[in-house]
Structure formats: C-alpha cells, structure tokens
C-alpha cells in the first residue's frame, strides 16, 4: 500500500495488527460510535440497535455497508488528510465542442457557483446536454488545484461518462471506481465513481458532482447521502444533476439550502413530448389471453411504418406474454425483449441501435442513460408501482432526442390514473412552460 | 455461509441455528464440543462461527488452538490441507475417560480438521467421537 492511497480516504484495518505504513500524517480514526442503546456507523451513518449487532466480548459491527468490508469496533480507519498533491497540466480542457447560447449561460452559472463551493442543483431536461455544461466548472476547479469527483448511482452512467470525460480532459489521469472494476485504486485529481464508492472517501473533494441523483439506489438512501456529505471537504461544493428532482431536493430548494439552475429546453431547442394516457383496465388479464389493448396495436402500427420504438412493461414476467401477443399481430417485424439480468442485454441494445430490431420490449432498465434517436415510447402498465414519477419522466425523455426528429409520441396505458403518472405529466408541463417562456422571450 | 463467516455478518447465525439444533437433538453425546478459532480470528472476525451456530445449546469449549494465528484452511488446496499438523490442544483432560463427544464444525472439506480433533480426543480417553458439520 502506498500512502497516497489514503489521501482523502479511510481504509479499514484490524486494531490487533500493525499498519504496514508509518508516516506522521497518518491518522487512526474510530469506525463506530457506541452509545448506551445504539451503535452509529461512522462510514454510512446507519444507527443499529446494539443487541442486534453485538458480537462476543462487547464488540459491534455495522450490518448496513458490509459489502465494502465490515466496519466493526475491532477495526480502525486509517486516513491521511487530503493534501491536493497534484501536478496540473498546462492545457486543461481538451474539449472543442460548442455550447448553445442557453447551455453556455447555464454553464457559466454552474462554474461560478462551483468556484464559491455552493450547494447547487442543475435541473435540466432529459437530452439537454448536462455533461457538456459542467466542463467549464470542472476545468476551472482543476486549474485551481482542486480535487473533483463525478459520482452516479448507476454503473452504466459511470461507464458512459468515463470516455467522454477522458476525451474532454485528455491530460488528466481519471480514476474510474465501481464495484465491478477490479482495477486497483489510484490517487487522481479527477475521479468518476458510483455513489457507493463515496463511502470510502473522507473529506477528499473540493467539488463533488452527483449525476442522476433521483435514480435507484441513491434516491432516499440515507447511507449514500451520508457518504456524499463525508466525501466532500467541510468547505467543499456539491452539484446535483437530474432531469427529475424528487420531493427531497425540491424541498431543499424551497428552503433555500440549494441553489438551482434550470435548463428547460433540450440541446436542439425543442420542448419535451408530453405523455398521452390511455386507459386499459385489467390489461394483464387480457395479456394472459394474448390480447393487447387495440389502441396500443394501432399506435404501434402507425409508429413502425416510419420509426422505431421502445415498449416498456413493469415486470420481467410481463415480457414474454407481451412478446407472444405481439408476435401474432406483427409476424414480419423484428423485435425482442430485454431486462436487467438478460445475458444478451448489451448485444440487444447494440442491435437495436444498429437497426436490426424495429422495437424492444423492455423493463425500466432502459429508462435512462440510453439514447436511440428518433424513437417513440410506449408504456404498458405505467401506473404500476415499479415506475416512480421520475422514472416515467425519464422514459418519456427517450423520445424526440435527435435534431432530425425532435418530437415523438409518448403513450402510456394504465389500469387507472394515479399520483405518479400525474406527477410525471405535471413535471413535463412545468419544464415546457419554462421552456416556452425562454423561446418566446 | 460466505456472508456469515467471511464477511462477518454475525446476525446471520440465526439462519442456520434451527437446523443445527434439530440435528444435534437427534444425536446422543456427553459433551458438545465446537471446533475453535484462533485468538487472531477472535480479534479480527470477532466471533467463532461455530459457537455462533450453537447459541442456546449447552456446549464445552474443550479445544484450543496451539497457535495464535494460522493460515486459514479455506485458503489452502486439498494437498496442503491434508498435510496440516495437529493444530489443537485440550484445555482440561480430567474427566474425559469413556465419554462420548459430538464435535461440531461449520464446513467439512477434506475432514482434516475434524480428524485431528477426534484423534486428540481419543488420545485422552474418549470412548466415542462423532462429528457434525453444517455443510460440505
């Protein structure tokens, strides 16, 4: 182990063994706080009842963040305070693209707030070009010698961000950290990681950016929120990015704890397609008899004449019946199903992109992070509780993403209207009102 | 088992307790003896995975490890496992003569661990040594 692996990190080590490094900057920190009834994990903040997590000889552990190595009273954290020991290259931003004037304005606001280490939210619609808008802020922070990280709850998002960031900051080594990466940890000025990996950092970042804050498992996960706060230096800045902020973030905006910048228009300047609702009472029962709503078949037929599309269903178990029902209706059309655990998932998505399939029947796995240009979007059973309102906004946001076809159909079929569906429509309408105001001056 | 023993999720001991209790109650013995862990394991893992499973039963921690720290059996291959020397000693050997002992371990692979323990117990006069393990 090298000492720089401990810069701004906390490494678990048994108290009984002697730590392999010796340096005056090395600090040994406690792992848990033990009170009379509870223990509080100092890595993830989880409070556990003492009697549940007691081991022999009055020792305790945290059951919550165990996949990153068990935090227990038998261990200590070894830590070195972040020294910002970086060699800063001459040329910082190697990205040469152009921002639209709207994007440029937002980009400047973000850069200024990052410089002042604010807590802020970038609320930009799906397909607004969020990543490009933060380049200026990151570049300025790097030139000040700051340590910066971009974290996302989704591995897929990290994997997608990495090559884009590496191209934009070609002279910086970037550390990419996630659970599936077996690569060894390396100290770097710029880090891309899953939000889970933030649990390993301690007062490391001068500016931390969290992308797709509303997505699973970050939203409403207190351990990850705790880790986020711990990963930032006490005076560091925090930038959340999302197209669909949840209640908690909106509450923070209202309480003025979070500055917000809106970008209600997509990079091509068009409004978001609004969701159209159709009732399909007891659709699942009909589906088992291989029948789909007549309107769904009609809309699919209209779309497939000129375009491709995605058809979302709530559960993996709904995929096959839907597939069989549609095979009867469209015997000549190429399509397939895809879900999270599908071993051919990446292959199928690739084939869809290449035009080998005319549509995919999918679970919410394709709700975000994937772009198929010029598609329409259908959801069967949009009122199912697996679809949060933010997931529905994200799904709707798959349509109309290309300059060639900036509009698209978004049709949902529901058993009944519910709060989440209405909230999704409301959020789209809200951003479109803001967008209209911008375009009309 | 991986999560219980190696990740150290001690609360998972409850998952196996009922099955083990039922198995133990079907056997006749004078002494119920868990395979011990080293002192170092107690200070890093924090518990003996075998006694965790036996919680609520009356058992006797008769065996102890000679060495403070050992190379874990689970990190060795079959051949070097079979080469392992006697790792245990007996705490007190007074009234063991003619006794029936039930040895308990979590995982049975080559049987080397249990064989060593049984040999030691026979040496000090135990009449019969049986073994029970949760998995193999």
PDB file of C-alpha atoms in Angstrom, chain A residues 228-372:
ATOM      1  CA  UNK A 228     -21.793  12.157  -0.005  1.00  0.00           C
ATOM      2  CA  UNK A 229     -21.522  14.677   2.816  1.00  0.00           C
ATOM      3  CA  UNK A 230     -18.480  12.874   4.231  1.00  0.00           C
ATOM      4  CA  UNK A 231     -16.688  12.649   0.888  1.00  0.00           C
ATOM      5  CA  UNK A 232     -16.707  16.424   0.442  1.00  0.00           C
ATOM      6  CA  UNK A 233     -14.310  18.637   2.366  1.00  0.00           C
ATOM      7  CA  UNK A 234     -16.113  20.576   5.113  1.00  0.00           C
ATOM      8  CA  UNK A 235     -15.953  23.708   2.954  1.00  0.00           C
ATOM      9  CA  UNK A 236     -16.391  21.885  -0.368  1.00  0.00           C
ATOM     10  CA  UNK A 237     -19.008  22.397  -3.075  1.00  0.00           C
ATOM     11  CA  UNK A 238     -21.724  19.993  -4.196  1.00  0.00           C
ATOM     12  CA  UNK A 239     -23.543  19.890  -7.514  1.00  0.00           C
ATOM     13  CA  UNK A 240     -26.531  17.623  -8.039  1.00  0.00           C
ATOM     14  CA  UNK A 241     -27.736  16.979 -11.574  1.00  0.00           C
ATOM     15  CA  UNK A 242     -31.029  15.491 -12.661  1.00  0.00           C
ATOM     16  CA  UNK A 243     -33.898  15.818 -15.061  1.00  0.00           C
ATOM     17  CA  UNK A 244     -36.335  14.753 -12.384  1.00  0.00           C
ATOM     18  CA  UNK A 245     -35.629  16.018  -8.883  1.00  0.00           C
ATOM     19  CA  UNK A 246     -37.564  14.215  -6.165  1.00  0.00           C
ATOM     20  CA  UNK A 247     -39.509  15.739  -3.281  1.00  0.00           C
ATOM     21  CA  UNK A 248     -36.484  15.989  -1.015  1.00  0.00           C
ATOM     22  CA  UNK A 249     -34.475  18.133  -3.441  1.00  0.00           C
ATOM     23  CA  UNK A 250     -37.430  20.356  -4.254  1.00  0.00           C
ATOM     24  CA  UNK A 251     -37.940  20.822  -0.528  1.00  0.00           C
ATOM     25  CA  UNK A 252     -34.284  21.861  -0.160  1.00  0.00           C
ATOM     26  CA  UNK A 253     -34.706  24.380  -2.981  1.00  0.00           C
ATOM     27  CA  UNK A 254     -37.747  25.856  -1.272  1.00  0.00           C
ATOM     28  CA  UNK A 255     -35.813  26.096   1.991  1.00  0.00           C
ATOM     29  CA  UNK A 256     -33.064  27.905   0.076  1.00  0.00           C
ATOM     30  CA  UNK A 257     -30.492  25.282   1.087  1.00  0.00           C
ATOM     31  CA  UNK A 258     -29.837  24.518  -2.557  1.00  0.00           C
ATOM     32  CA  UNK A 259     -29.280  26.926  -5.431  1.00  0.00           C
ATOM     33  CA  UNK A 260     -30.874  25.810  -8.654  1.00  0.00           C
ATOM     34  CA  UNK A 261     -30.324  26.426 -12.330  1.00  0.00           C
ATOM     35  CA  UNK A 262     -32.933  25.279 -14.833  1.00  0.00           C
ATOM     36  CA  UNK A 263     -32.439  24.211 -18.372  1.00  0.00           C
ATOM     37  CA  UNK A 264     -35.931  23.515 -19.631  1.00  0.00           C
ATOM     38  CA  UNK A 265     -35.027  23.059 -23.293  1.00  0.00           C
ATOM     39  CA  UNK A 266     -33.180  20.268 -24.989  1.00  0.00           C
ATOM     40  CA  UNK A 267     -29.966  20.986 -26.840  1.00  0.00           C
ATOM     41  CA  UNK A 268     -31.930  21.229 -30.088  1.00  0.00           C
ATOM     42  CA  UNK A 269     -34.235  23.811 -28.511  1.00  0.00           C
ATOM     43  CA  UNK A 270     -37.485  21.834 -28.709  1.00  0.00           C
ATOM     44  CA  UNK A 271     -39.972  21.154 -25.930  1.00  0.00           C
ATOM     45  CA  UNK A 272     -40.388  17.741 -24.306  1.00  0.00           C
ATOM     46  CA  UNK A 273     -43.059  15.497 -25.784  1.00  0.00           C
ATOM     47  CA  UNK A 274     -45.978  15.329 -23.339  1.00  0.00           C
ATOM     48  CA  UNK A 275     -47.327  11.986 -22.119  1.00  0.00           C
ATOM     49  CA  UNK A 276     -50.641  10.802 -23.503  1.00  0.00           C
ATOM     50  CA  UNK A 277     -52.655   8.492 -21.262  1.00  0.00           C
ATOM     51  CA  UNK A 278     -54.923   5.663 -22.382  1.00  0.00           C
ATOM     52  CA  UNK A 279     -56.998   3.519 -20.070  1.00  0.00           C
ATOM     53  CA  UNK A 280     -56.512  -0.227 -20.323  1.00  0.00           C
ATOM     54  CA  UNK A 281     -58.410  -1.743 -17.464  1.00  0.00           C
ATOM     55  CA  UNK A 282     -57.214  -5.234 -16.475  1.00  0.00           C
ATOM     56  CA  UNK A 283     -54.633  -5.287 -19.245  1.00  0.00           C
ATOM     57  CA  UNK A 284     -52.636  -8.032 -17.592  1.00  0.00           C
ATOM     58  CA  UNK A 285     -55.607 -10.398 -17.514  1.00  0.00           C
ATOM     59  CA  UNK A 286     -56.174  -9.821 -21.231  1.00  0.00           C
ATOM     60  CA  UNK A 287     -52.478 -10.212 -21.873  1.00  0.00           C
ATOM     61  CA  UNK A 288     -52.550 -13.740 -20.480  1.00  0.00           C
ATOM     62  CA  UNK A 289     -55.086 -14.492 -23.222  1.00  0.00           C
ATOM     63  CA  UNK A 290     -52.590 -12.935 -25.641  1.00  0.00           C
ATOM     64  CA  UNK A 291     -54.644  -9.811 -26.162  1.00  0.00           C
ATOM     65  CA  UNK A 292     -53.290  -6.286 -26.010  1.00  0.00           C
ATOM     66  CA  UNK A 293     -55.226  -3.005 -25.971  1.00  0.00           C
ATOM     67  CA  UNK A 294     -56.477  -2.325 -29.517  1.00  0.00           C
ATOM     68  CA  UNK A 295     -55.242   1.239 -29.333  1.00  0.00           C
ATOM     69  CA  UNK A 296     -51.742   0.083 -28.423  1.00  0.00           C
ATOM     70  CA  UNK A 297     -51.605  -2.111 -31.511  1.00  0.00           C
ATOM     71  CA  UNK A 298     -52.890   0.712 -33.672  1.00  0.00           C
ATOM     72  CA  UNK A 299     -50.302   3.179 -32.313  1.00  0.00           C
ATOM     73  CA  UNK A 300     -47.518   0.633 -32.707  1.00  0.00           C
ATOM     74  CA  UNK A 301     -48.525   0.016 -36.304  1.00  0.00           C
ATOM     75  CA  UNK A 302     -48.521   3.746 -37.050  1.00  0.00           C
ATOM     76  CA  UNK A 303     -45.092   4.188 -35.470  1.00  0.00           C
ATOM     77  CA  UNK A 304     -43.492   1.169 -37.068  1.00  0.00           C
ATOM     78  CA  UNK A 305     -44.441   2.404 -40.538  1.00  0.00           C
ATOM     79  CA  UNK A 306     -41.754   5.091 -40.229  1.00  0.00           C
ATOM     80  CA  UNK A 307     -39.922   4.798 -36.932  1.00  0.00           C
ATOM     81  CA  UNK A 308     -38.619   2.529 -34.221  1.00  0.00           C
ATOM     82  CA  UNK A 309     -39.805   2.442 -30.631  1.00  0.00           C
ATOM     83  CA  UNK A 310     -39.460   1.123 -27.098  1.00  0.00           C
ATOM     84  CA  UNK A 311     -42.306  -0.612 -25.296  1.00  0.00           C
ATOM     85  CA  UNK A 312     -41.873  -0.630 -21.508  1.00  0.00           C
ATOM     86  CA  UNK A 313     -43.643  -3.127 -19.259  1.00  0.00           C
ATOM     87  CA  UNK A 314     -43.484  -3.192 -15.432  1.00  0.00           C
ATOM     88  CA  UNK A 315     -42.020  -6.628 -14.740  1.00  0.00           C
ATOM     89  CA  UNK A 316     -39.745  -9.240 -16.263  1.00  0.00           C
ATOM     90  CA  UNK A 317     -42.709 -11.630 -16.103  1.00  0.00           C
ATOM     91  CA  UNK A 318     -44.701  -9.350 -18.429  1.00  0.00           C
ATOM     92  CA  UNK A 319     -42.081  -9.514 -21.183  1.00  0.00           C
ATOM     93  CA  UNK A 320     -42.810 -12.932 -22.613  1.00  0.00           C
ATOM     94  CA  UNK A 321     -46.641 -12.665 -22.753  1.00  0.00           C
ATOM     95  CA  UNK A 322     -46.315  -9.273 -24.432  1.00  0.00           C
ATOM     96  CA  UNK A 323     -43.816 -10.697 -26.877  1.00  0.00           C
ATOM     97  CA  UNK A 324     -46.109 -13.604 -27.768  1.00  0.00           C
ATOM     98  CA  UNK A 325     -49.146 -11.365 -28.158  1.00  0.00           C
ATOM     99  CA  UNK A 326     -47.271  -9.029 -30.479  1.00  0.00           C
ATOM    100  CA  UNK A 327     -45.744 -11.829 -32.484  1.00  0.00           C
ATOM    101  CA  UNK A 328     -49.260 -12.757 -33.581  1.00  0.00           C
ATOM    102  CA  UNK A 329     -50.003  -9.189 -34.649  1.00  0.00           C
ATOM    103  CA  UNK A 330     -46.653  -8.394 -36.279  1.00  0.00           C
ATOM    104  CA  UNK A 331     -45.314 -11.656 -37.683  1.00  0.00           C
ATOM    105  CA  UNK A 332     -42.943  -9.900 -40.087  1.00  0.00           C
ATOM    106  CA  UNK A 333     -41.431  -7.335 -37.756  1.00  0.00           C
ATOM    107  CA  UNK A 334     -38.145  -7.924 -35.919  1.00  0.00           C
ATOM    108  CA  UNK A 335     -38.303  -7.288 -32.196  1.00  0.00           C
ATOM    109  CA  UNK A 336     -37.207  -8.822 -28.908  1.00  0.00           C
ATOM    110  CA  UNK A 337     -37.321  -8.428 -25.129  1.00  0.00           C
ATOM    111  CA  UNK A 338     -34.647  -7.171 -22.743  1.00  0.00           C
ATOM    112  CA  UNK A 339     -34.236  -6.872 -18.967  1.00  0.00           C
ATOM    113  CA  UNK A 340     -31.517  -6.198 -16.385  1.00  0.00           C
ATOM    114  CA  UNK A 341     -30.365  -9.794 -15.914  1.00  0.00           C
ATOM    115  CA  UNK A 342     -30.578 -10.644 -19.606  1.00  0.00           C
ATOM    116  CA  UNK A 343     -27.141 -12.018 -20.549  1.00  0.00           C
ATOM    117  CA  UNK A 344     -27.548 -10.594 -24.061  1.00  0.00           C
ATOM    118  CA  UNK A 345     -28.666  -7.184 -22.844  1.00  0.00           C
ATOM    119  CA  UNK A 346     -25.795  -5.140 -24.264  1.00  0.00           C
ATOM    120  CA  UNK A 347     -25.873  -7.085 -27.508  1.00  0.00           C
ATOM    121  CA  UNK A 348     -29.599  -6.497 -27.974  1.00  0.00           C
ATOM    122  CA  UNK A 349     -29.317  -2.793 -27.228  1.00  0.00           C
ATOM    123  CA  UNK A 350     -26.480  -2.608 -29.737  1.00  0.00           C
ATOM    124  CA  UNK A 351     -28.583  -4.404 -32.357  1.00  0.00           C
ATOM    125  CA  UNK A 352     -31.472  -2.040 -31.716  1.00  0.00           C
ATOM    126  CA  UNK A 353     -29.129   0.875 -32.313  1.00  0.00           C
ATOM    127  CA  UNK A 354     -27.891  -0.691 -35.498  1.00  0.00           C
ATOM    128  CA  UNK A 355     -31.496  -1.003 -36.684  1.00  0.00           C
ATOM    129  CA  UNK A 356     -31.591  -4.797 -36.534  1.00  0.00           C
ATOM    130  CA  UNK A 357     -34.670  -4.617 -34.349  1.00  0.00           C
ATOM    131  CA  UNK A 358     -37.588  -2.314 -35.007  1.00  0.00           C
ATOM    132  CA  UNK A 359     -38.513  -2.233 -31.380  1.00  0.00           C
ATOM    133  CA  UNK A 360     -37.631  -3.608 -27.959  1.00  0.00           C
ATOM    134  CA  UNK A 361     -39.970  -4.701 -25.200  1.00  0.00           C
ATOM    135  CA  UNK A 362     -38.138  -3.732 -22.036  1.00  0.00           C
ATOM    136  CA  UNK A 363     -38.355  -3.279 -18.279  1.00  0.00           C
ATOM    137  CA  UNK A 364     -37.322   0.011 -16.684  1.00  0.00           C
ATOM    138  CA  UNK A 365     -33.669  -0.922 -17.252  1.00  0.00           C
ATOM    139  CA  UNK A 366     -33.643   1.252 -20.389  1.00  0.00           C
ATOM    140  CA  UNK A 367     -35.290   4.200 -18.621  1.00  0.00           C
ATOM    141  CA  UNK A 368     -32.167   6.342 -18.633  1.00  0.00           C
ATOM    142  CA  UNK A 369     -28.655   6.603 -19.943  1.00  0.00           C
ATOM    143  CA  UNK A 370     -29.539   5.173 -23.351  1.00  0.00           C
ATOM    144  CA  UNK A 371     -30.273   7.152 -26.459  1.00  0.00           C
ATOM    145  CA  UNK A 372     -31.932   5.794 -29.562  1.00  0.00           C
TER     146      UNK A 372
END
